Amino acid sequence: MKSVDEYSAAYRDTVQREVPDEQVLAVGVLSRPGSLGNALLMQVSGLAALLKNRAGKQASGDLPQNVVVAATPTRVLCFAFKPKMSSIALKGLVRTLPRQGLRVGLTTSNLATRVTFFLADGSSFELDSNRNLGQYQRLNDSLLRELGATELTP
């Protein structure tokens, strides 16, 4: 079984091949808001899960269900991807954000840490860093550190 550091390095290498003009400093895997809770809700009510999924899609700014997020010195890049056994296959770049003026805030809950991206133009969107089991809870730590993410007060 790979360690968190091995997964992070493999993901960073995969993204780096798609970003030849800048060094990829950190990579993480984020999901639409509420996706983990939505999977549980699906067991109870398909309609409720559908409505919750729609709200998550809007809050994420219409990003795919799961994205690989990479930080370079000047940009934050969001890629659609397909998970493989112990790696990822990128499907395409879906959003690029300039790092200048970008702020990242965190709100922690039981199932996930909500990651809010505040853009320089005043807009924002949200993604979740889902709670994984064991050592994999730390998979997104280097990305959030690199982006200077800070805990938001309720």
PDB file of C-alpha atoms in Angstrom:
ATOM      1  CA  MET A   1       0.000   0.000   0.000  1.00  0.00           C
ATOM      2  CA  LYS A   2       1.372   3.411  -0.963  1.00  0.00           C
ATOM      3  CA  SER A   3       1.983   6.101   1.619  1.00  0.00           C
ATOM      4  CA  VAL A   4       0.411   9.561   1.423  1.00  0.00           C
ATOM      5  CA  ASP A   5       3.758  10.972   0.301  1.00  0.00           C
ATOM      6  CA  GLU A   6       3.988   8.402  -2.504  1.00  0.00           C
ATOM      7  CA  TYR A   7       0.459   9.171  -3.712  1.00  0.00           C
ATOM      8  CA  SER A   8       1.129  12.916  -3.554  1.00  0.00           C
ATOM      9  CA  ALA A   9       4.361  12.550  -5.525  1.00  0.00           C
ATOM     10  CA  ALA A  10       2.683  10.357  -8.162  1.00  0.00           C
ATOM     11  CA  TYR A  11      -0.226  12.793  -8.535  1.00  0.00           C
ATOM     12  CA  ARG A  12       2.168  15.757  -8.736  1.00  0.00           C
ATOM     13  CA  ASP A  13       4.221  13.992 -11.432  1.00  0.00           C
ATOM     14  CA  THR A  14       1.064  13.272 -13.449  1.00  0.00           C
ATOM     15  CA  VAL A  15      -0.040  16.907 -13.272  1.00  0.00           C
ATOM     16  CA  GLN A  16       3.481  18.195 -13.971  1.00  0.00           C
ATOM     17  CA  ARG A  17       3.428  16.431 -17.361  1.00  0.00           C
ATOM     18  CA  GLU A  18       0.372  18.573 -18.251  1.00  0.00           C
ATOM     19  CA  VAL A  19       1.925  21.818 -16.981  1.00  0.00           C
ATOM     20  CA  PRO A  20       5.311  22.166 -18.718  1.00  0.00           C
ATOM     21  CA  ASP A  21       5.603  25.935 -18.196  1.00  0.00           C
ATOM     22  CA  GLU A  22       5.605  26.023 -14.363  1.00  0.00           C
ATOM     23  CA  GLN A  23       6.621  23.881 -11.437  1.00  0.00           C
ATOM     24  CA  VAL A  24       3.721  22.104  -9.720  1.00  0.00           C
ATOM     25  CA  LEU A  25       4.241  22.801  -6.016  1.00  0.00           C
ATOM     26  CA  ALA A  26       1.408  20.766  -4.506  1.00  0.00           C
ATOM     27  CA  VAL A  27      -1.569  18.650  -5.546  1.00  0.00           C
ATOM     28  CA  GLY A  28      -4.755  17.518  -3.826  1.00  0.00           C
ATOM     29  CA  VAL A  29      -8.044  15.801  -4.632  1.00  0.00           C
ATOM     30  CA  LEU A  30     -11.184  17.772  -3.763  1.00  0.00           C
ATOM     31  CA  SER A  31     -14.897  17.090  -4.274  1.00  0.00           C
ATOM     32  CA  ARG A  32     -18.079  19.065  -4.716  1.00  0.00           C
ATOM     33  CA  PRO A  33     -19.519  20.315  -1.421  1.00  0.00           C
ATOM     34  CA  GLY A  34     -21.511  17.683   0.421  1.00  0.00           C
ATOM     35  CA  SER A  35     -20.563  14.805  -1.865  1.00  0.00           C
ATOM     36  CA  LEU A  36     -19.724  12.415   0.955  1.00  0.00           C
ATOM     37  CA  GLY A  37     -22.949  13.170   2.819  1.00  0.00           C
ATOM     38  CA  ASN A  38     -24.821  12.964  -0.469  1.00  0.00           C
ATOM     39  CA  ALA A  39     -23.639   9.380  -0.962  1.00  0.00           C
ATOM     40  CA  LEU A  40     -25.104   8.505   2.434  1.00  0.00           C
ATOM     41  CA  LEU A  41     -28.332  10.397   1.677  1.00  0.00           C
ATOM     42  CA  MET A  42     -28.763   8.387  -1.538  1.00  0.00           C
ATOM     43  CA  GLN A  43     -29.443   5.332   0.654  1.00  0.00           C
ATOM     44  CA  VAL A  44     -32.450   7.124   2.190  1.00  0.00           C
ATOM     45  CA  SER A  45     -33.921   9.290  -0.564  1.00  0.00           C
ATOM     46  CA  GLY A  46     -32.891   9.487  -4.196  1.00  0.00           C
ATOM     47  CA  LEU A  47     -34.798  12.753  -4.694  1.00  0.00           C
ATOM     48  CA  ALA A  48     -33.188  14.418  -1.693  1.00  0.00           C
ATOM     49  CA  ALA A  49     -29.772  13.271  -2.901  1.00  0.00           C
ATOM     50  CA  LEU A  50     -30.471  14.660  -6.385  1.00  0.00           C
ATOM     51  CA  LEU A  51     -31.418  18.062  -4.952  1.00  0.00           C
ATOM     52  CA  LYS A  52     -28.386  18.110  -2.649  1.00  0.00           C
ATOM     53  CA  ASN A  53     -26.116  17.172  -5.562  1.00  0.00           C
ATOM     54  CA  ARG A  54     -27.536  20.049  -7.622  1.00  0.00           C
ATOM     55  CA  ALA A  55     -26.807  22.496  -4.785  1.00  0.00           C
ATOM     56  CA  GLY A  56     -23.239  21.139  -4.523  1.00  0.00           C
ATOM     57  CA  LYS A  57     -22.716  21.560  -8.256  1.00  0.00           C
ATOM     58  CA  GLN A  58     -23.784  25.212  -8.050  1.00  0.00           C
ATOM     59  CA  ALA A  59     -21.599  25.894  -4.996  1.00  0.00           C
ATOM     60  CA  SER A  60     -18.587  24.408  -6.806  1.00  0.00           C
ATOM     61  CA  GLY A  61     -19.098  26.664  -9.807  1.00  0.00           C
ATOM     62  CA  ASP A  62     -20.129  23.670 -11.966  1.00  0.00           C
ATOM     63  CA  LEU A  63     -16.902  21.735 -11.466  1.00  0.00           C
ATOM     64  CA  PRO A  64     -16.961  17.948 -11.905  1.00  0.00           C
ATOM     65  CA  GLN A  65     -17.814  15.765  -8.886  1.00  0.00           C
ATOM     66  CA  ASN A  66     -14.108  15.261  -8.065  1.00  0.00           C
ATOM     67  CA  VAL A  67     -11.150  17.341  -9.213  1.00  0.00           C
ATOM     68  CA  VAL A  68      -7.399  17.269  -8.891  1.00  0.00           C
ATOM     69  CA  VAL A  69      -6.298  20.727  -7.744  1.00  0.00           C
ATOM     70  CA  ALA A  70      -2.700  21.786  -8.359  1.00  0.00           C
ATOM     71  CA  ALA A  71      -0.832  24.852  -7.154  1.00  0.00           C
ATOM     72  CA  THR A  72       1.939  26.452  -9.207  1.00  0.00           C
ATOM     73  CA  PRO A  73       3.758  29.672  -8.293  1.00  0.00           C
ATOM     74  CA  THR A  74       1.239  31.777 -10.273  1.00  0.00           C
ATOM     75  CA  ARG A  75      -1.902  29.649 -10.741  1.00  0.00           C
ATOM     76  CA  VAL A  76      -4.281  27.141  -9.225  1.00  0.00           C
ATOM     77  CA  LEU A  77      -5.351  24.528 -11.762  1.00  0.00           C
ATOM     78  CA  CYS A  78      -8.387  22.228 -11.515  1.00  0.00           C
ATOM     79  CA  PHE A  79      -8.417  19.041 -13.585  1.00  0.00           C
ATOM     80  CA  ALA A  80     -11.153  16.513 -14.221  1.00  0.00           C
ATOM     81  CA  PHE A  81      -9.708  13.058 -13.660  1.00  0.00           C
ATOM     82  CA  LYS A  82     -10.361   9.360 -13.607  1.00  0.00           C
ATOM     83  CA  PRO A  83      -9.052   7.394 -10.624  1.00  0.00           C
ATOM     84  CA  LYS A  84      -7.067   4.265 -11.371  1.00  0.00           C
ATOM     85  CA  MET A  85      -5.887   1.578  -8.973  1.00  0.00           C
ATOM     86  CA  SER A  86      -3.021   3.596  -7.485  1.00  0.00           C
ATOM     87  CA  SER A  87      -2.811   6.585  -9.820  1.00  0.00           C
ATOM     88  CA  ILE A  88      -4.940   9.075 -11.724  1.00  0.00           C
ATOM     89  CA  ALA A  89      -5.579   9.812 -15.386  1.00  0.00           C
ATOM     90  CA  LEU A  90      -6.263  13.479 -16.093  1.00  0.00           C
ATOM     91  CA  LYS A  91      -9.218  14.113 -18.398  1.00  0.00           C
ATOM     92  CA  GLY A  92      -8.647  17.826 -18.931  1.00  0.00           C
ATOM     93  CA  LEU A  93      -8.147  21.239 -17.389  1.00  0.00           C
ATOM     94  CA  VAL A  94     -11.511  22.589 -16.193  1.00  0.00           C
ATOM     95  CA  ARG A  95     -10.542  25.797 -14.364  1.00  0.00           C
ATOM     96  CA  THR A  96      -7.528  28.068 -13.970  1.00  0.00           C
ATOM     97  CA  LEU A  97      -7.287  30.654 -11.189  1.00  0.00           C
ATOM     98  CA  PRO A  98      -4.595  33.290 -10.739  1.00  0.00           C
ATOM     99  CA  ARG A  99      -2.979  33.001  -7.309  1.00  0.00           C
ATOM    100  CA  GLN A 100      -2.623  36.743  -7.013  1.00  0.00           C
ATOM    101  CA  GLY A 101      -5.452  37.962  -4.789  1.00  0.00           C
ATOM    102  CA  LEU A 102      -6.693  34.421  -4.085  1.00  0.00           C
ATOM    103  CA  ARG A 103      -7.618  33.556  -0.499  1.00  0.00           C
ATOM    104  CA  VAL A 104      -8.561  30.093   0.733  1.00  0.00           C
ATOM    105  CA  GLY A 105     -10.663  29.499   3.830  1.00  0.00           C
ATOM    106  CA  LEU A 106     -11.445  26.262   5.677  1.00  0.00           C
ATOM    107  CA  THR A 107     -14.503  25.172   7.640  1.00  0.00           C
ATOM    108  CA  THR A 108     -14.193  21.780   9.347  1.00  0.00           C
ATOM    109  CA  SER A 109     -17.105  19.389   9.873  1.00  0.00           C
ATOM    110  CA  ASN A 110     -17.461  15.697  10.720  1.00  0.00           C
ATOM    111  CA  LEU A 111     -17.335  14.373   7.147  1.00  0.00           C
ATOM    112  CA  ALA A 112     -15.177  16.924   5.356  1.00  0.00           C
ATOM    113  CA  THR A 113     -13.314  20.189   5.465  1.00  0.00           C
ATOM    114  CA  ARG A 114     -15.050  22.781   3.288  1.00  0.00           C
ATOM    115  CA  VAL A 115     -12.495  24.660   1.186  1.00  0.00           C
ATOM    116  CA  THR A 116     -13.713  28.077   0.015  1.00  0.00           C
ATOM    117  CA  PHE A 117     -11.789  29.846  -2.746  1.00  0.00           C
ATOM    118  CA  PHE A 118     -12.200  33.632  -2.560  1.00  0.00           C
ATOM    119  CA  LEU A 119     -11.137  35.215  -5.864  1.00  0.00           C
ATOM    120  CA  ALA A 120      -9.757  38.719  -6.319  1.00  0.00           C
ATOM    121  CA  ASP A 121     -12.911  39.780  -8.218  1.00  0.00           C
ATOM    122  CA  GLY A 122     -15.052  39.084  -5.122  1.00  0.00           C
ATOM    123  CA  SER A 123     -16.533  35.797  -6.360  1.00  0.00           C
ATOM    124  CA  SER A 124     -16.054  32.485  -4.582  1.00  0.00           C
ATOM    125  CA  PHE A 125     -16.692  28.779  -4.930  1.00  0.00           C
ATOM    126  CA  GLU A 126     -16.475  25.784  -2.603  1.00  0.00           C
ATOM    127  CA  LEU A 127     -15.052  22.277  -2.651  1.00  0.00           C
ATOM    128  CA  ASP A 128     -14.654  19.640   0.046  1.00  0.00           C
ATOM    129  CA  SER A 129     -11.564  17.881   1.323  1.00  0.00           C
ATOM    130  CA  ASN A 130     -13.264  14.648   2.392  1.00  0.00           C
ATOM    131  CA  ARG A 131     -12.165  12.808   5.497  1.00  0.00           C
ATOM    132  CA  ASN A 132     -10.365   9.658   4.440  1.00  0.00           C
ATOM    133  CA  LEU A 133      -9.361   6.729   6.576  1.00  0.00           C
ATOM    134  CA  GLY A 134      -6.036   6.450   8.378  1.00  0.00           C
ATOM    135  CA  GLN A 135      -3.005   8.210   6.937  1.00  0.00           C
ATOM    136  CA  TYR A 136      -4.945   9.336   3.841  1.00  0.00           C
ATOM    137  CA  GLN A 137      -6.645  12.083   5.845  1.00  0.00           C
ATOM    138  CA  ARG A 138      -3.465  14.061   5.147  1.00  0.00           C
ATOM    139  CA  LEU A 139      -3.638  13.730   1.337  1.00  0.00           C
ATOM    140  CA  ASN A 140      -4.640  17.375   0.796  1.00  0.00           C
ATOM    141  CA  ASP A 141      -2.548  18.930   3.586  1.00  0.00           C
ATOM    142  CA  SER A 142       0.351  20.047   1.363  1.00  0.00           C
ATOM    143  CA  LEU A 143      -2.035  21.702  -1.120  1.00  0.00           C
ATOM    144  CA  LEU A 144      -3.909  23.573   1.603  1.00  0.00           C
ATOM    145  CA  ARG A 145      -0.626  24.684   3.206  1.00  0.00           C
ATOM    146  CA  GLU A 146       0.740  25.867  -0.145  1.00  0.00           C
ATOM    147  CA  LEU A 147      -2.424  27.907  -0.753  1.00  0.00           C
ATOM    148  CA  GLY A 148      -2.152  29.500   2.703  1.00  0.00           C
ATOM    149  CA  ALA A 149      -5.576  28.179   3.724  1.00  0.00           C
ATOM    150  CA  THR A 150      -6.853  29.491   7.056  1.00  0.00           C
ATOM    151  CA  GLU A 151      -9.702  28.364   9.276  1.00  0.00           C
ATOM    152  CA  LEU A 152     -12.819  30.521   8.855  1.00  0.00           C
ATOM    153  CA  THR A 153     -14.703  31.587  11.961  1.00  0.00           C
ATOM    154  CA  PRO A 154     -18.392  30.629  11.952  1.00  0.00           C
TER     155      PRO A 154
END
